[in-house]
Coordinates of C-alpha atoms in Angstrom, one line a residue:
M1089 CA 87.1 92.2 106.9
P1090 CA 88.4 88.6 107.7
A1091 CA 84.9 87.1 107.1
E1092 CA 84.7 88.6 103.6
H1093 CA 88.2 87.6 102.7
R1094 CA 87.6 84.0 103.8
A1095 CA 84.4 83.9 101.7
R1096 CA 86.4 85.1 98.7
R1097 CA 89.1 82.5 99.2
E1098 CA 86.5 79.8 99.5
R1099 CA 85.0 80.8 96.2
L1100 CA 88.5 80.5 94.7
A1101 CA 89.0 77.1 96.4
S1102 CA 85.8 75.9 94.8
I1103 CA 87.1 76.7 91.4
L1104 CA 90.4 74.9 92.2
R1105 CA 88.5 71.8 93.1
E1106 CA 86.5 72.0 89.9
R1107 CA 89.7 72.3 87.9
G1108 CA 91.6 69.6 89.8
L1109 CA 94.2 72.0 91.1
A1110 CA 95.8 71.6 94.5
A1111 CA 96.4 75.3 95.0
A1112 CA 96.5 78.7 93.4
I1113 CA 99.6 80.9 93.5
V1114 CA 98.3 84.5 93.3
T1115 CA 101.0 87.2 92.6
N1116 CA 98.9 90.1 91.3
L1117 CA 98.9 92.6 94.2
V1118 CA 95.3 93.7 93.5
N1119 CA 94.2 90.0 93.7
V1120 CA 96.3 89.5 96.8
R1121 CA 94.5 92.3 98.5
Y1122 CA 91.1 91.0 97.4
L1123 CA 91.8 87.6 98.9
T1124 CA 93.6 88.6 102.1
G1125 CA 93.3 92.3 102.8
F1126 CA 97.0 92.9 102.5
T1127 CA 97.9 96.2 100.9
G1128 CA 101.7 96.2 100.8
S1129 CA 103.7 96.6 97.6
N1130 CA 105.3 93.1 97.8
G1131 CA 103.5 89.9 98.4
A1132 CA 102.0 86.7 97.1
V1133 CA 99.5 84.3 98.4
R1134 CA 98.9 80.5 98.1
V1135 CA 95.2 79.5 98.4
A1136 CA 94.8 75.7 98.7
E1137 CA 91.8 73.7 97.5
D1138 CA 90.5 73.5 101.1
G1139 CA 90.5 77.3 101.4
S1140 CA 93.5 77.7 103.6
A1141 CA 96.1 80.3 102.7
E1142 CA 99.6 81.4 103.2
L1143 CA 100.8 85.0 102.5
V1144 CA 104.5 85.7 101.8
T1145 CA 106.0 89.1 102.0
D1146 CA 109.3 90.7 102.9
G1147 CA 110.4 92.0 106.3
R1148 CA 109.2 95.6 105.7
Y1149 CA 105.6 94.3 105.9
R1150 CA 105.8 91.8 108.7
D1151 CA 103.6 93.8 111.1
Q1152 CA 101.3 95.1 108.4
A1153 CA 100.6 91.7 107.0
A1154 CA 99.8 90.4 110.5
E1155 CA 97.4 93.3 111.1
E1156 CA 95.7 93.3 107.7
A1157 CA 95.5 89.6 107.1
P1158 CA 95.0 88.2 110.7
D1159 CA 93.4 84.9 109.6
V1160 CA 96.1 84.0 107.1
A1161 CA 99.5 82.3 107.8
V1162 CA 102.3 84.9 107.1
T1163 CA 105.8 83.9 106.0
V1164 CA 108.6 86.5 105.7
D1165 CA 110.8 85.8 102.7
R1166 CA 111.9 87.9 99.8
D1167 CA 111.6 84.9 97.4
L1168 CA 107.9 85.0 97.3
V1169 CA 107.2 82.2 94.8
G1170 CA 110.0 80.0 96.1
A1171 CA 108.6 80.2 99.6
L1172 CA 105.1 79.3 98.4
A1173 CA 106.5 76.4 96.4
T1174 CA 107.9 74.7 99.5
G1175 CA 104.3 74.0 100.6
T1176 CA 103.2 72.4 97.4
V1177 CA 106.0 70.0 96.6
D1178 CA 103.7 67.0 96.8
A1179 CA 101.0 68.6 94.6
A1180 CA 100.2 67.3 91.1
R1181 CA 98.9 70.5 89.6
V1182 CA 99.0 74.1 90.8
G1183 CA 97.4 77.2 89.2
I1184 CA 99.5 80.4 88.6
E1185 CA 98.6 83.8 87.3
T1186 CA 100.4 83.6 84.0
H1187 CA 99.0 86.9 82.9
D1188 CA 100.8 88.6 85.8
L1189 CA 104.2 86.9 85.3
T1190 CA 107.1 87.9 83.1
V1191 CA 108.8 85.2 81.1
D1192 CA 111.7 85.3 83.6
D1193 CA 109.2 84.9 86.5
H1194 CA 107.6 81.9 84.8
V1195 CA 111.0 80.3 84.3
R1196 CA 111.9 80.8 88.0
A1197 CA 108.5 79.4 89.1
R1198 CA 109.0 76.3 87.0
E1199 CA 112.4 75.8 88.7
A1200 CA 110.9 76.4 92.2
F1201 CA 108.0 74.0 91.7
G1202 CA 110.1 71.2 90.2
A1203 CA 107.9 68.3 89.0
V1204 CA 104.6 70.1 89.9
E1205 CA 102.5 70.9 86.8
L1206 CA 101.9 74.6 86.6
V1207 CA 98.7 75.7 84.7
S1208 CA 97.2 79.0 84.0
L1209 CA 94.5 80.3 86.5
D1210 CA 93.0 82.0 83.4
R1211 CA 92.2 85.2 85.4
A1212 CA 90.1 83.3 87.9
V1213 CA 90.4 85.9 90.7
E1214 CA 89.6 88.7 88.3
A1215 CA 86.4 86.8 87.4
L1216 CA 85.5 86.5 91.1
R1217 CA 86.0 90.2 91.5
V1218 CA 83.4 91.1 89.0
V1219 CA 80.5 90.5 91.4
K1220 CA 80.9 92.6 94.6
D1221 CA 80.0 91.7 98.2
E1222 CA 78.2 94.1 100.5
A1223 CA 81.4 95.5 102.0
E1224 CA 82.7 96.3 98.5
L1225 CA 79.5 98.0 97.4
G1226 CA 79.4 100.0 100.7
A1227 CA 82.9 101.4 100.0
L1228 CA 81.9 102.2 96.4
R1229 CA 78.7 104.0 97.6
R1230 CA 80.8 106.1 100.0
A1231 CA 83.3 106.9 97.3
C1232 CA 80.6 108.0 94.9
D1233 CA 78.8 110.1 97.5
I1234 CA 82.1 111.9 98.4
S1235 CA 82.8 112.5 94.7
V1236 CA 79.5 114.2 93.8
Q1237 CA 79.4 116.3 97.0
A1238 CA 82.9 117.6 96.1
L1239 CA 81.8 118.4 92.5
D1240 CA 78.8 120.3 93.8
E1241 CA 81.1 122.4 95.9
V1242 CA 83.5 123.2 93.1
L1243 CA 80.7 124.0 90.6
A1244 CA 79.1 126.4 93.1
G1245 CA 82.3 128.5 93.1
P1246 CA 83.9 130.8 90.5
L1247 CA 85.0 129.1 87.3
V1248 CA 85.7 131.9 84.7
G1249 CA 89.4 132.8 84.7
R1250 CA 90.5 129.8 86.7
T1251 CA 92.9 127.3 85.2
E1252 CA 92.1 123.7 84.6
R1253 CA 94.8 122.7 87.1
E1254 CA 93.4 125.0 89.8
I1255 CA 89.9 123.5 89.4
A1256 CA 91.3 119.9 89.4
R1257 CA 93.3 120.6 92.6
D1258 CA 90.2 122.2 94.3
L1259 CA 88.1 119.2 93.4
E1260 CA 90.6 116.8 94.7
W1261 CA 91.0 118.7 98.0
A1262 CA 87.2 118.7 98.4
M1263 CA 87.2 114.9 98.0
Y1264 CA 89.9 114.5 100.6
A1265 CA 88.1 116.9 103.0
R1266 CA 85.1 114.6 102.8
G1267 CA 86.9 111.5 103.7
A1268 CA 88.5 110.1 100.5
E1269 CA 91.7 108.1 101.2
A1270 CA 93.0 109.1 97.8
I1271 CA 91.8 110.2 94.4
G1272 CA 90.7 107.3 92.3
F1273 CA 92.7 108.4 89.2
E1274 CA 94.2 111.6 87.7
T1275 CA 91.4 114.1 87.6
I1276 CA 90.5 115.4 84.1
V1277 CA 89.4 119.0 83.8
A1278 CA 89.1 120.1 80.2
A1279 CA 87.9 123.5 79.1
G1280 CA 86.8 124.7 75.6
E1281 CA 88.6 123.0 72.8
H1282 CA 90.4 120.7 75.4
S1283 CA 87.0 119.1 76.1
A1284 CA 87.3 117.3 72.7
I1285 CA 90.3 115.3 74.1
P1286 CA 88.8 112.3 75.9
H1287 CA 91.6 111.9 78.5
H1288 CA 93.0 115.4 78.7
D1289 CA 95.7 116.3 81.3
P1290 CA 94.8 119.6 83.0
T1291 CA 96.9 122.6 82.0
D1292 CA 97.1 126.3 82.7
R1293 CA 94.5 127.0 80.1
R1294 CA 92.0 129.4 81.8
V1295 CA 88.2 128.8 81.6
A1296 CA 86.5 131.4 79.4
R1297 CA 82.9 132.3 79.1
D1298 CA 80.8 130.0 76.9
D1299 CA 83.3 127.1 77.3
F1300 CA 82.3 123.5 77.6
L1301 CA 84.0 122.4 80.9
K1302 CA 84.3 118.6 81.2
I1303 CA 85.3 117.1 84.5
D1304 CA 86.1 113.4 85.0
F1305 CA 86.9 112.5 88.5
G1306 CA 86.4 110.1 91.4
A1307 CA 87.3 109.4 95.1
R1308 CA 88.8 106.2 96.5
V1309 CA 87.5 104.7 99.7
D1310 CA 88.9 101.5 101.3
G1311 CA 90.6 100.8 98.0
Y1312 CA 87.4 101.2 95.9
H1313 CA 87.2 103.7 93.0
A1314 CA 84.3 106.0 92.1
D1315 CA 84.1 107.2 88.5
C1316 CA 82.0 110.1 87.3
T1317 CA 82.0 112.7 84.5
R1318 CA 79.9 115.8 84.1
T1319 CA 80.1 118.5 81.4
V1320 CA 78.8 122.0 81.9
V1321 CA 78.8 125.2 80.0
V1322 CA 80.4 128.2 81.7
G1323 CA 78.2 131.0 80.5
H1324 CA 75.5 130.4 77.9
A1325 CA 75.3 127.4 75.6
D1326 CA 75.0 128.0 71.9
A1327 CA 73.0 125.8 69.5
W1328 CA 75.8 123.3 68.7
Q1329 CA 76.6 122.8 72.4
R1330 CA 72.9 122.2 73.2
E1331 CA 72.6 119.7 70.4
A1332 CA 75.8 117.8 71.4
Y1333 CA 74.8 117.8 75.0
A1334 CA 71.2 116.6 74.3
V1335 CA 72.5 113.7 72.1
V1336 CA 75.0 112.5 74.7
Q1337 CA 72.4 112.8 77.5
A1338 CA 69.9 110.7 75.5
A1339 CA 72.5 108.1 74.6
Q1340 CA 73.7 107.9 78.2
Q1341 CA 70.2 107.4 79.5
A1342 CA 69.6 104.7 76.9
G1343 CA 72.7 102.9 78.2
V1344 CA 71.7 103.3 81.8
D1345 CA 68.2 102.0 81.1
A1346 CA 69.7 99.0 79.3
V1347 CA 71.9 97.9 82.2
R1348 CA 70.3 95.0 84.1
E1349 CA 71.0 91.4 85.1
G1350 CA 71.4 89.0 82.1
V1351 CA 71.8 91.7 79.4
L1352 CA 74.7 91.3 77.1
G1353 CA 77.3 94.1 77.5
S1354 CA 77.5 94.4 73.7
D1355 CA 73.7 95.0 73.6
V1356 CA 74.1 97.9 76.0
D1357 CA 76.8 99.3 73.7
A1358 CA 74.6 98.8 70.7
R1359 CA 71.7 100.7 72.3
V1360 CA 73.9 103.7 72.9
R1361 CA 75.5 103.7 69.5
Q1362 CA 72.1 103.5 67.9
V1363 CA 71.0 106.8 69.6
L1364 CA 74.2 108.5 68.5
D1365 CA 73.9 107.1 65.0
D1366 CA 70.3 108.2 64.6
A1367 CA 71.3 111.7 65.6
G1368 CA 74.2 111.8 63.2
W1369 CA 76.9 112.0 65.9
L1370 CA 78.3 108.4 66.0
E1371 CA 81.5 109.3 64.2
H1372 CA 82.4 111.6 67.1
F1373 CA 82.1 108.8 69.7
T1374 CA 85.7 107.5 69.7
T1375 CA 86.1 105.8 73.1
G1376 CA 84.7 102.7 74.9
L1377 CA 81.3 102.9 76.5
G1378 CA 82.1 101.7 80.0
H1379 CA 84.0 99.4 82.3
G1380 CA 83.8 97.7 85.7
V1381 CA 85.1 99.5 88.8
G1382 CA 86.3 98.2 92.1
L1383 CA 89.9 97.8 93.5
Q1384 CA 90.9 99.1 90.0
I1385 CA 89.5 102.0 88.2
H1386 CA 89.2 99.9 85.0
E1387 CA 88.4 96.3 85.5
D1388 CA 86.0 93.6 84.1
P1389 CA 83.4 93.8 82.7
F1390 CA 83.9 96.1 79.7
L1391 CA 81.1 97.4 77.6
R1392 CA 82.2 97.0 74.0
P1393 CA 80.8 95.7 70.8
T1394 CA 83.1 92.8 70.9
V1395 CA 82.4 91.8 74.5
P1396 CA 79.2 89.8 74.6
A1397 CA 79.3 88.6 78.3
R1398 CA 76.1 88.9 80.2
L1399 CA 75.9 91.3 83.1
E1400 CA 75.7 89.9 86.5
R1401 CA 73.8 91.2 89.5
R1402 CA 75.9 93.2 92.1
T1403 CA 78.4 94.2 89.4
P1404 CA 79.4 97.9 89.4
L1405 CA 80.2 99.5 86.1
T1406 CA 80.2 102.8 84.3
V1407 CA 78.2 104.1 81.3
E1408 CA 80.1 107.0 79.7
P1409 CA 79.3 107.9 76.1
G1410 CA 80.7 111.1 74.7
V1411 CA 81.1 113.1 71.5
Y1412 CA 84.4 114.8 70.7
V1413 CA 84.8 117.4 68.0
P1414 CA 88.5 118.2 67.5
G1415 CA 89.4 121.8 67.9
R1416 CA 85.9 122.7 69.1
G1417 CA 84.9 120.8 72.2
G1418 CA 83.2 117.7 73.5
V1419 CA 80.7 116.3 76.0
R1420 CA 80.9 113.2 78.2
I1421 CA 78.4 112.1 80.8
E1422 CA 79.4 109.2 83.0
D1423 CA 77.8 107.4 86.0
T1424 CA 78.8 104.5 88.2
L1425 CA 76.0 102.0 88.4
V1426 CA 75.3 98.7 90.0
V1427 CA 73.6 95.9 88.0
T1428 CA 70.4 94.6 89.6
D1429 CA 67.6 92.3 88.4
G1430 CA 65.6 95.5 87.6
A1431 CA 66.7 99.1 87.0
A1432 CA 70.3 99.7 87.8
E1433 CA 71.3 101.3 91.1
L1434 CA 72.8 104.7 90.4
L1435 CA 75.7 105.6 92.7
T1436 CA 76.8 108.9 91.2
V1437 CA 73.6 110.9 92.0
A1438 CA 74.2 114.3 90.4
T1439 CA 72.1 116.2 87.9
K1440 CA 72.6 115.4 84.2
D1441 CA 70.6 118.4 83.0
L1442 CA 72.7 120.9 81.0
L1443 CA 74.1 123.4 83.5
E1444 CA 74.9 126.9 82.3
L1445 CA 77.1 128.4 85.1
A1446 CA 78.3 131.9 85.7

């Protein structure tokens, strides 16, 4: 995707020109990938104010860097920042990713750049990553399609008597079989009382009849992460399970309906909390409402009461309210959406009606 990477670097270069910076030294590997396509475990890139770039990595990745970043100059040197500093000795001001550097890294950078003034990029690349281009959205759509198809397969099979770990591994294999390059994160399968734990690690606990079964999962395609949660009842739901599920379903739909361009993220959160509060379940909602997804499973923007940023078109994010009753069980419903100027585009297309499965 050289054209997409060039466009991203030009967007960063425009920010550099606005801030009076000669270049940006990008050390965060996710940001390096976003700007160049390079996926190795050791690398840094300098993007100049004219949009030109130099990628530095070590000898292990010489060929990989040339293949993945064909339109970027590649230098092989284990001293990443030192190598990049040699090309900016005449610059007055250079931006660095202070949030990604240790104190020792920062000291070494100041030594390498000498008289050049180093200033924080203030997460400029992360801000660019919020709004996705078509290549990114295409990868997310494929990841979400793979995910929900895999879930349908697993839920169509036997569940009673199987362990949480067995179900998680089957779901992961089903995603791989459909073309996932990896799982997006550690799969959560939580049965019965374990469903009250928001981020439960699967165990050898066996699924029993009338359990809530909460499954939080996602495939990764071309580096982009799907995120979806569904909760079902294995057997027949009793009154409290139906009530809990109905409240979360209504709250999640209120959140989905509120997501659109220009809306404050905090307002989406408030809509969901109002539904839960009116129904008397708000005290059992103990997690955040949602987050952006992309090259990381959790990235900006975050849907929280204290985050009032306005949602931007072409931003993918999750809406995932839940209620969690310790020792008894819990429900979460989560979708990955894309912000538009109207109704959000739903990427995780799977039923949200209460399923009672044999």
